[in-house]
């Protein structure tokens, strides 16, 4: 069983003040009309509607429509006596509260109903009395009923507008927070891609070359492998330093190292060729032909292509069967196409393997998607027969857009 809510402190105060004022006027003998207009002449009868309306003030918020209906009966009964102005004033507050705290349907109907009552009373008394003074009764009726109802409608409209504005502000703040979180997630994903490409690529090359140096008892091969290991270590540290410089606050005084470009792919393929010689891997490199008058590629496109080739070569060194690893780049006015193929199946190179994180294909696909391109990786049929593993990315060249972050 749900207990009724206790009256609001303000409602209790209004009820007490109205009742005290009504009792004071009754004690002083101040009335609204003369005895010739009253149906009941006993003064104590004025106290009945006074106490009724004062009690209804306590439920003006919780039961506004009930309070208005009962209050209307009380104020009509008050007019049959000599009348108490405090009863009428508290009734106007009940009309106001019914509009402000009532249902939306009541808030729409009460001003219209009181307006029609005001017009009807004005025309009725004008026709009855046949004198202009009949309009004064209509004016008093409007002041008691229509005026508080209209005031309540205006106040309610302002409150609803304020609530709607507050809701919009909260929604805007929520959307801003969601955008901020999405930006943080996107930035973390970008950092994860960069860290994977830098750390995994160079450390995988170091692991593969060190494996080759340990498995082959050849001083020349060992010396060459150690040189590649040192080169990858230096490059990895340089790229890590570049990323840390970009992330560190207040590091604008120090110029970060330039990002990798397509010009470094030749050296990248030669390093892979040195590492794959022990596993029977040969590498073929076919870069894009020079195009006279062609605009340079955007830096994000070159970086994405470099990282895709780097990760593909690392995966080939880890998993490809003996054979040729082919790297082909083809550029048109609209896009740069990167394709890396290796022999799929058969016997992979023996010896210790560098562990993988499983994020290589995911990172390559994300890089292509961020540029609005396409990416595919998987087994395919070789033109001359057999099976190959093919990585193919199409990176659009956006000439009129701002360079996106890859």
Short mmCIF file of C-alpha atoms in Angstrom, two decimals:
data_model
loop_
_atom_site.label_atom_id
_atom_site.label_comp_id
_atom_site.label_asym_id
_atom_site.label_seq_id
_atom_site.Cartn_x
_atom_site.Cartn_y
_atom_site.Cartn_z
CA UNK A 1 0.00 0.00 0.00
CA UNK A 2 1.43 3.35 -1.07
CA UNK A 3 1.14 6.07 1.55
CA UNK A 4 0.26 9.59 0.34
CA UNK A 5 3.08 12.04 0.15
CA UNK A 6 3.20 14.63 2.93
CA UNK A 7 2.21 18.17 1.95
CA UNK A 8 4.89 20.43 0.58
CA UNK A 9 6.23 22.97 3.04
CA UNK A 10 5.15 25.82 0.79
CA UNK A 11 1.63 24.44 0.51
CA UNK A 12 1.35 24.22 4.29
CA UNK A 13 2.47 27.84 4.55
CA UNK A 14 -0.07 29.00 1.95
CA UNK A 15 -2.85 27.11 3.69
CA UNK A 16 -1.97 28.57 7.10
CA UNK A 17 -1.70 32.14 5.81
CA UNK A 18 -4.98 31.88 3.86
CA UNK A 19 -6.85 30.37 6.80
CA UNK A 20 -5.47 33.00 9.20
CA UNK A 21 -6.44 35.82 6.85
CA UNK A 22 -9.95 34.40 6.40
CA UNK A 23 -10.47 34.04 10.14
CA UNK A 24 -9.25 37.60 10.71
CA UNK A 25 -11.67 38.99 8.11
CA UNK A 26 -14.51 36.93 9.58
CA UNK A 27 -13.72 38.15 13.08
CA UNK A 28 -13.69 41.77 11.90
CA UNK A 29 -16.97 41.32 10.06
CA UNK A 30 -15.50 42.16 6.63
CA UNK A 31 -17.50 40.47 3.86
CA UNK A 32 -17.56 40.51 0.07
CA UNK A 33 -21.27 41.28 -0.37
CA UNK A 34 -24.21 42.70 1.52
CA UNK A 35 -26.87 40.63 3.26
CA UNK A 36 -29.39 41.32 0.48
CA UNK A 37 -27.33 39.23 -1.96
CA UNK A 38 -26.69 36.32 0.40
CA UNK A 39 -28.80 33.19 0.47
CA UNK A 40 -27.52 32.12 3.88
CA UNK A 41 -27.07 34.93 6.40
CA UNK A 42 -25.40 33.08 9.27
CA UNK A 43 -21.81 34.29 9.52
CA UNK A 44 -20.45 30.95 10.73
CA UNK A 45 -21.46 29.35 7.40
CA UNK A 46 -18.64 31.32 5.73
CA UNK A 47 -16.15 29.25 7.69
CA UNK A 48 -17.17 25.99 5.98
CA UNK A 49 -15.89 26.88 2.47
CA UNK A 50 -12.95 28.72 4.08
CA UNK A 51 -11.73 25.61 5.93
CA UNK A 52 -12.47 23.42 2.89
CA UNK A 53 -10.37 25.53 0.51
CA UNK A 54 -7.60 25.89 3.13
CA UNK A 55 -7.47 22.09 3.43
CA UNK A 56 -7.37 21.71 -0.35
CA UNK A 57 -4.27 23.93 -0.46
CA UNK A 58 -2.39 21.08 1.22
CA UNK A 59 -2.94 18.81 -1.83
CA UNK A 60 -2.58 21.40 -4.59
CA UNK A 61 0.55 19.61 -5.91
CA UNK A 62 -0.36 15.97 -5.27
CA UNK A 63 -4.06 16.07 -6.27
CA UNK A 64 -4.41 19.24 -8.36
CA UNK A 65 -7.48 18.24 -10.37
CA UNK A 66 -9.39 16.94 -7.34
CA UNK A 67 -8.48 20.09 -5.43
CA UNK A 68 -9.82 22.25 -8.27
CA UNK A 69 -13.12 20.38 -8.57
CA UNK A 70 -13.83 20.42 -4.83
CA UNK A 71 -12.57 24.00 -4.57
CA UNK A 72 -15.00 25.09 -7.29
CA UNK A 73 -17.90 23.71 -5.25
CA UNK A 74 -16.54 25.44 -2.14
CA UNK A 75 -16.20 28.86 -3.81
CA UNK A 76 -19.71 28.59 -5.26
CA UNK A 77 -21.00 27.77 -1.77
CA UNK A 78 -19.06 30.76 -0.44
CA UNK A 79 -20.95 33.05 -2.83
CA UNK A 80 -24.23 31.85 -1.33
CA UNK A 81 -23.09 33.37 1.98
CA UNK A 82 -21.84 36.90 2.51
CA UNK A 83 -18.47 35.73 1.14
CA UNK A 84 -14.88 35.76 2.34
CA UNK A 85 -12.15 37.22 0.13
CA UNK A 86 -9.56 34.77 1.53
CA UNK A 87 -11.60 31.83 0.21
CA UNK A 88 -11.65 33.36 -3.28
CA UNK A 89 -7.90 34.11 -3.23
CA UNK A 90 -7.05 30.55 -2.21
CA UNK A 91 -9.34 29.26 -4.98
CA UNK A 92 -7.39 31.24 -7.58
CA UNK A 93 -4.26 29.51 -6.34
CA UNK A 94 -5.98 26.13 -6.81
CA UNK A 95 -6.74 27.04 -10.43
CA UNK A 96 -3.11 28.06 -10.98
CA UNK A 97 -1.80 24.86 -9.34
CA UNK A 98 -4.12 22.64 -11.40
CA UNK A 99 -2.56 24.00 -14.59
CA UNK A 100 1.06 23.97 -13.37
CA UNK A 101 1.07 20.60 -11.58
CA UNK A 102 -1.73 18.77 -13.39
CA UNK A 103 -1.56 16.50 -16.40
CA UNK A 104 -0.74 17.94 -19.84
CA UNK A 105 -4.37 17.40 -20.87
CA UNK A 106 -5.61 19.38 -17.85
CA UNK A 107 -3.09 22.12 -18.54
CA UNK A 108 -4.57 22.50 -22.05
CA UNK A 109 -8.24 22.27 -21.10
CA UNK A 110 -8.45 24.41 -17.95
CA UNK A 111 -7.50 27.76 -19.60
CA UNK A 112 -9.95 27.09 -22.43
CA UNK A 113 -12.72 26.07 -20.03
CA UNK A 114 -12.23 29.07 -17.72
CA UNK A 115 -12.10 31.37 -20.73
CA UNK A 116 -15.44 30.04 -21.98
CA UNK A 117 -16.93 30.37 -18.48
CA UNK A 118 -15.77 33.99 -18.31
CA UNK A 119 -17.36 34.81 -21.67
CA UNK A 120 -20.55 32.96 -20.74
CA UNK A 121 -20.91 34.74 -17.39
CA UNK A 122 -20.27 38.12 -19.00
CA UNK A 123 -22.89 37.62 -21.71
CA UNK A 124 -25.35 36.01 -19.28
CA UNK A 125 -25.30 38.85 -16.72
CA UNK A 126 -25.33 41.45 -19.49
CA UNK A 127 -28.46 39.87 -20.94
CA UNK A 128 -30.04 39.43 -17.48
CA UNK A 129 -29.40 42.89 -16.10
CA UNK A 130 -29.62 44.72 -19.40
CA UNK A 131 -26.95 47.05 -18.04
CA UNK A 132 -23.22 47.44 -18.80
CA UNK A 133 -22.53 46.66 -15.13
CA UNK A 134 -23.21 43.02 -16.02
CA UNK A 135 -19.81 42.94 -17.71
CA UNK A 136 -18.14 43.65 -14.35
CA UNK A 137 -19.34 40.29 -13.09
CA UNK A 138 -17.66 38.68 -16.10
CA UNK A 139 -14.46 40.59 -15.37
CA UNK A 140 -14.45 39.40 -11.77
CA UNK A 141 -15.09 35.85 -12.95
CA UNK A 142 -12.15 36.14 -15.34
CA UNK A 143 -9.87 37.44 -12.59
CA UNK A 144 -10.83 34.54 -10.34
CA UNK A 145 -10.68 31.74 -12.94
CA UNK A 146 -9.19 32.61 -16.34
CA UNK A 147 -6.35 34.86 -15.16
CA UNK A 148 -4.74 32.29 -12.81
CA UNK A 149 -5.26 29.55 -15.41
CA UNK A 150 -3.52 31.62 -18.10
CA UNK A 151 -0.72 32.50 -15.69
CA UNK A 152 -0.27 28.83 -14.85
CA UNK A 153 -0.13 27.93 -18.55
CA UNK A 154 2.60 30.51 -19.14
CA UNK A 155 4.63 29.30 -16.16
CA UNK A 156 4.26 25.67 -17.22
CA UNK A 157 5.35 26.47 -20.77
CA UNK A 158 8.48 28.20 -19.46
CA UNK A 159 9.26 25.28 -17.19
CA UNK A 160 8.84 22.77 -20.00
CA UNK A 161 11.06 24.89 -22.24
CA UNK A 162 13.69 25.01 -19.49
CA UNK A 163 13.47 21.23 -19.01
CA UNK A 164 13.82 20.69 -22.76
CA UNK A 165 16.85 22.97 -22.88
CA UNK A 166 18.37 21.15 -19.91
CA UNK A 167 17.74 17.81 -21.60
CA UNK A 168 19.36 19.03 -24.82
CA UNK A 169 22.35 20.27 -22.83
CA UNK A 170 22.68 16.90 -21.11
CA UNK A 171 22.39 15.09 -24.45
CA UNK A 172 24.99 17.40 -25.97
CA UNK A 173 27.32 16.74 -23.05
CA UNK A 174 26.71 13.00 -23.39
CA UNK A 175 27.46 13.11 -27.13
CA UNK A 176 30.59 15.16 -26.46
CA UNK A 177 31.71 12.58 -23.90
CA UNK A 178 31.01 9.75 -26.36
CA UNK A 179 33.00 11.58 -29.07
CA UNK A 180 35.84 12.09 -26.62
CA UNK A 181 35.86 8.41 -25.72
CA UNK A 182 35.74 7.40 -29.37
CA UNK A 183 38.64 9.74 -30.08
CA UNK A 184 40.61 8.21 -27.20
CA UNK A 185 39.85 4.69 -28.46
CA UNK A 186 40.82 5.66 -32.02
CA UNK A 187 44.06 7.24 -30.79
CA UNK A 188 44.88 4.17 -28.73
CA UNK A 189 44.24 1.96 -31.77
CA UNK A 190 46.53 4.17 -33.88
CA UNK A 191 49.24 4.01 -31.24
CA UNK A 192 48.83 0.23 -31.05
CA UNK A 193 49.29 -0.05 -34.82
CA UNK A 194 52.39 2.12 -34.76
CA UNK A 195 53.89 0.23 -31.83
CA UNK A 196 53.13 -3.12 -33.42
CA UNK A 197 54.65 -2.15 -36.75
CA UNK A 198 57.77 -0.67 -35.17
CA UNK A 199 58.37 -3.19 -32.42
CA UNK A 200 57.09 -6.36 -34.06
CA UNK A 201 58.68 -5.65 -37.43
CA UNK A 202 62.16 -4.80 -36.18
CA UNK A 203 62.21 -7.34 -33.36
CA UNK A 204 61.01 -10.06 -35.71
CA UNK A 205 63.81 -9.18 -38.10
CA UNK A 206 66.29 -9.27 -35.22
CA UNK A 207 64.98 -12.67 -34.07
CA UNK A 208 65.11 -14.14 -37.59
CA UNK A 209 68.62 -12.85 -38.29
CA UNK A 210 69.90 -14.04 -34.93
CA UNK A 211 68.39 -17.46 -35.67
CA UNK A 212 70.20 -17.53 -39.01
CA UNK A 213 73.46 -16.50 -37.35
CA UNK A 214 73.12 -19.27 -34.77
CA UNK A 215 72.10 -22.01 -37.24
CA UNK A 216 74.77 -21.37 -39.90
CA UNK A 217 78.43 -21.89 -39.04
CA UNK A 218 79.65 -19.32 -41.53
CA UNK A 219 81.59 -16.26 -40.32
CA UNK A 220 80.52 -14.18 -43.35
CA UNK A 221 76.84 -14.99 -42.85
CA UNK A 222 77.08 -14.35 -39.12
CA UNK A 223 78.78 -11.01 -39.70
CA UNK A 224 76.14 -10.01 -42.24
CA UNK A 225 73.33 -11.08 -39.90
CA UNK A 226 74.84 -9.11 -37.04
CA UNK A 227 75.00 -6.04 -39.26
CA UNK A 228 71.32 -6.40 -40.11
CA UNK A 229 70.50 -6.90 -36.43
CA UNK A 230 72.30 -3.68 -35.56
CA UNK A 231 70.58 -1.82 -38.39
CA UNK A 232 67.14 -2.99 -37.26
CA UNK A 233 67.94 -2.12 -33.66
CA UNK A 234 68.97 1.41 -34.62
CA UNK A 235 65.94 1.89 -36.86
CA UNK A 236 63.60 0.52 -34.21
CA UNK A 237 65.02 2.86 -31.59
CA UNK A 238 64.76 5.79 -33.99
CA UNK A 239 61.12 5.10 -34.78
CA UNK A 240 60.31 4.50 -31.13
CA UNK A 241 61.95 7.82 -30.28
CA UNK A 242 59.88 9.52 -32.99
CA UNK A 243 56.64 8.15 -31.56
CA UNK A 244 57.57 9.06 -27.98
CA UNK A 245 58.49 12.57 -29.11
CA UNK A 246 55.07 12.99 -30.71
CA UNK A 247 53.31 11.79 -27.56
CA UNK A 248 55.35 13.72 -25.02
CA UNK A 249 53.79 16.99 -23.88
CA UNK A 250 55.82 20.11 -24.43
CA UNK A 251 58.17 18.44 -26.88
CA UNK A 252 57.53 20.88 -29.71
CA UNK A 253 61.07 22.21 -29.48
CA UNK A 254 62.43 18.94 -30.84
CA UNK A 255 61.78 17.97 -34.45
CA UNK A 256 60.59 14.36 -34.72
CA UNK A 257 62.28 12.01 -37.13
CA UNK A 258 60.62 11.75 -40.55
CA UNK A 259 58.11 8.94 -41.07
CA UNK A 260 59.09 6.02 -43.32
CA UNK A 261 58.36 6.50 -47.04
CA UNK A 262 58.35 4.36 -50.17
CA UNK A 263 61.95 5.33 -50.79
CA UNK A 264 62.95 2.99 -47.98
CA UNK A 265 61.20 -0.09 -49.38
CA UNK A 266 64.25 -1.16 -51.37
CA UNK A 267 66.39 -1.36 -48.25
CA UNK A 268 63.53 -3.13 -46.43
CA UNK A 269 63.38 -5.82 -49.13
CA UNK A 270 67.18 -6.27 -49.07
CA UNK A 271 67.09 -6.79 -45.31
CA UNK A 272 64.39 -9.41 -45.69
CA UNK A 273 66.36 -11.10 -48.45
CA UNK A 274 69.35 -11.44 -46.17
CA UNK A 275 67.22 -12.95 -43.42
CA UNK A 276 65.35 -15.32 -45.72
CA UNK A 277 68.35 -16.76 -47.51
CA UNK A 278 68.75 -19.46 -44.88
CA UNK A 279 65.12 -20.53 -45.31
CA UNK A 280 65.19 -20.75 -49.09
CA UNK A 281 63.34 -17.48 -49.65
CA UNK A 282 64.10 -15.20 -52.60
CA UNK A 283 62.66 -11.70 -52.88
CA UNK A 284 61.56 -9.77 -55.97
CA UNK A 285 60.90 -6.04 -55.76
CA UNK A 286 58.93 -4.07 -58.36
CA UNK A 287 58.24 -0.49 -57.35
CA UNK A 288 55.89 1.93 -59.09
CA UNK A 289 57.25 3.40 -62.34
CA UNK A 290 57.98 7.12 -62.28
CA UNK A 291 55.14 9.27 -63.58
CA UNK A 292 56.15 12.57 -65.14
CA UNK A 293 54.19 15.47 -63.70
CA UNK A 294 52.45 13.27 -61.12
CA UNK A 295 51.85 14.81 -57.72
CA UNK A 296 53.76 13.25 -54.82
CA UNK A 297 51.89 10.74 -52.74
CA UNK A 298 50.39 11.98 -49.48
CA UNK A 299 52.47 11.09 -46.44
CA UNK A 300 49.73 8.89 -44.87
CA UNK A 301 49.51 6.84 -48.08
CA UNK A 302 53.28 6.31 -48.20
CA UNK A 303 53.39 5.42 -44.50
CA UNK A 304 50.52 2.94 -44.85
CA UNK A 305 52.11 1.30 -47.90
CA UNK A 306 55.47 1.04 -46.13
CA UNK A 307 53.92 -0.54 -43.02
CA UNK A 308 51.87 -3.00 -45.08
CA UNK A 309 54.94 -4.15 -46.99
CA UNK A 310 56.96 -4.30 -43.76
CA UNK A 311 54.38 -6.47 -41.99
CA UNK A 312 53.90 -8.67 -45.07
CA UNK A 313 57.63 -9.32 -45.36
CA UNK A 314 57.82 -10.11 -41.64
CA UNK A 315 54.96 -12.60 -41.98
CA UNK A 316 56.63 -14.15 -45.04
CA UNK A 317 59.88 -14.64 -43.13
CA UNK A 318 57.92 -16.33 -40.34
CA UNK A 319 55.48 -18.51 -42.28
CA UNK A 320 56.25 -18.69 -46.01
CA UNK A 321 57.44 -21.89 -47.65
CA UNK A 322 60.67 -21.80 -49.69
CA UNK A 323 60.21 -19.85 -52.88
CA UNK A 324 59.94 -16.31 -54.15
CA UNK A 325 58.38 -13.48 -52.16
CA UNK A 326 57.20 -10.84 -54.62
CA UNK A 327 56.55 -7.19 -53.72
CA UNK A 328 54.73 -5.18 -56.39
CA UNK A 329 53.58 -1.57 -56.19
CA UNK A 330 51.48 0.03 -58.90
CA UNK A 331 50.35 3.64 -58.91
CA UNK A 332 47.59 5.34 -60.88
CA UNK A 333 46.09 8.78 -60.61
CA UNK A 334 43.44 7.45 -58.26
CA UNK A 335 45.18 4.90 -56.04
CA UNK A 336 48.35 3.11 -55.02
CA UNK A 337 48.11 -0.69 -55.12
CA UNK A 338 50.37 -2.78 -52.91
CA UNK A 339 50.65 -6.55 -53.44
CA UNK A 340 52.91 -9.01 -51.64
CA UNK A 341 52.80 -12.72 -52.54
CA UNK A 342 54.65 -15.74 -51.16
CA UNK A 343 54.48 -19.51 -51.52
CA UNK A 344 51.67 -20.95 -49.39
CA UNK A 345 51.85 -24.42 -47.88
CA UNK A 346 54.68 -26.92 -48.01
CA UNK A 347 57.51 -26.85 -45.52
CA UNK A 348 58.24 -23.60 -43.76
CA UNK A 349 61.80 -22.68 -42.80
CA UNK A 350 63.11 -24.72 -39.92
CA UNK A 351 64.55 -23.45 -36.70
CA UNK A 352 63.31 -21.22 -33.90
CA UNK A 353 60.42 -19.00 -34.92
CA UNK A 354 59.62 -15.48 -33.76
CA UNK A 355 56.26 -15.46 -31.96
CA UNK A 356 53.51 -13.39 -33.50
CA UNK A 357 50.89 -11.20 -31.80
CA UNK A 358 48.11 -11.94 -34.28
CA UNK A 359 47.56 -8.21 -34.85
CA UNK A 360 49.44 -7.86 -38.14
CA UNK A 361 46.53 -8.48 -40.52
CA UNK A 362 44.23 -6.46 -38.31
CA UNK A 363 46.58 -3.49 -38.37
CA UNK A 364 47.04 -3.64 -42.14
CA UNK A 365 43.29 -3.80 -42.68
CA UNK A 366 42.76 -0.83 -40.34
CA UNK A 367 45.38 1.24 -42.18
CA UNK A 368 43.68 0.64 -45.51
CA UNK A 369 40.23 1.34 -44.05
CA UNK A 370 41.34 4.65 -42.51
CA UNK A 371 42.37 5.84 -45.96
CA UNK A 372 39.09 4.66 -47.50
CA UNK A 373 40.82 1.82 -49.35
CA UNK A 374 40.41 -1.93 -49.65
CA UNK A 375 42.44 -4.75 -48.16
CA UNK A 376 42.44 -8.49 -48.65
CA UNK A 377 44.76 -11.25 -47.46
CA UNK A 378 44.55 -14.99 -47.88
CA UNK A 379 45.48 -18.00 -50.01
CA UNK A 380 45.02 -17.81 -53.78
CA UNK A 381 45.88 -19.80 -56.91
CA UNK A 382 49.22 -18.95 -58.50
CA UNK A 383 49.17 -18.13 -62.24
CA UNK A 384 51.53 -21.03 -63.03
CA UNK A 385 49.85 -23.45 -60.65
CA UNK A 386 50.20 -24.06 -56.96
CA UNK A 387 49.05 -21.95 -54.05
CA UNK A 388 50.28 -18.59 -52.87
CA UNK A 389 49.53 -16.31 -49.97
CA UNK A 390 48.58 -12.89 -51.25
CA UNK A 391 48.30 -9.59 -49.45
CA UNK A 392 46.74 -6.83 -51.56
CA UNK A 393 45.86 -3.29 -50.52
CA UNK A 394 44.39 -0.48 -52.62
CA UNK A 395 45.09 2.93 -51.07
CA UNK A 396 43.22 5.89 -52.62
CA UNK A 397 45.22 9.01 -53.41
CA UNK A 398 43.15 11.93 -52.16
CA UNK A 399 44.25 15.10 -53.86
CA UNK A 400 41.59 17.48 -52.59
CA UNK A 401 41.15 16.19 -49.01
CA UNK A 402 43.23 16.85 -45.98
CA UNK A 403 45.64 14.09 -45.25
CA UNK A 404 44.09 11.58 -42.87
CA UNK A 405 46.08 9.93 -40.15
CA UNK A 406 47.22 6.41 -41.04
#
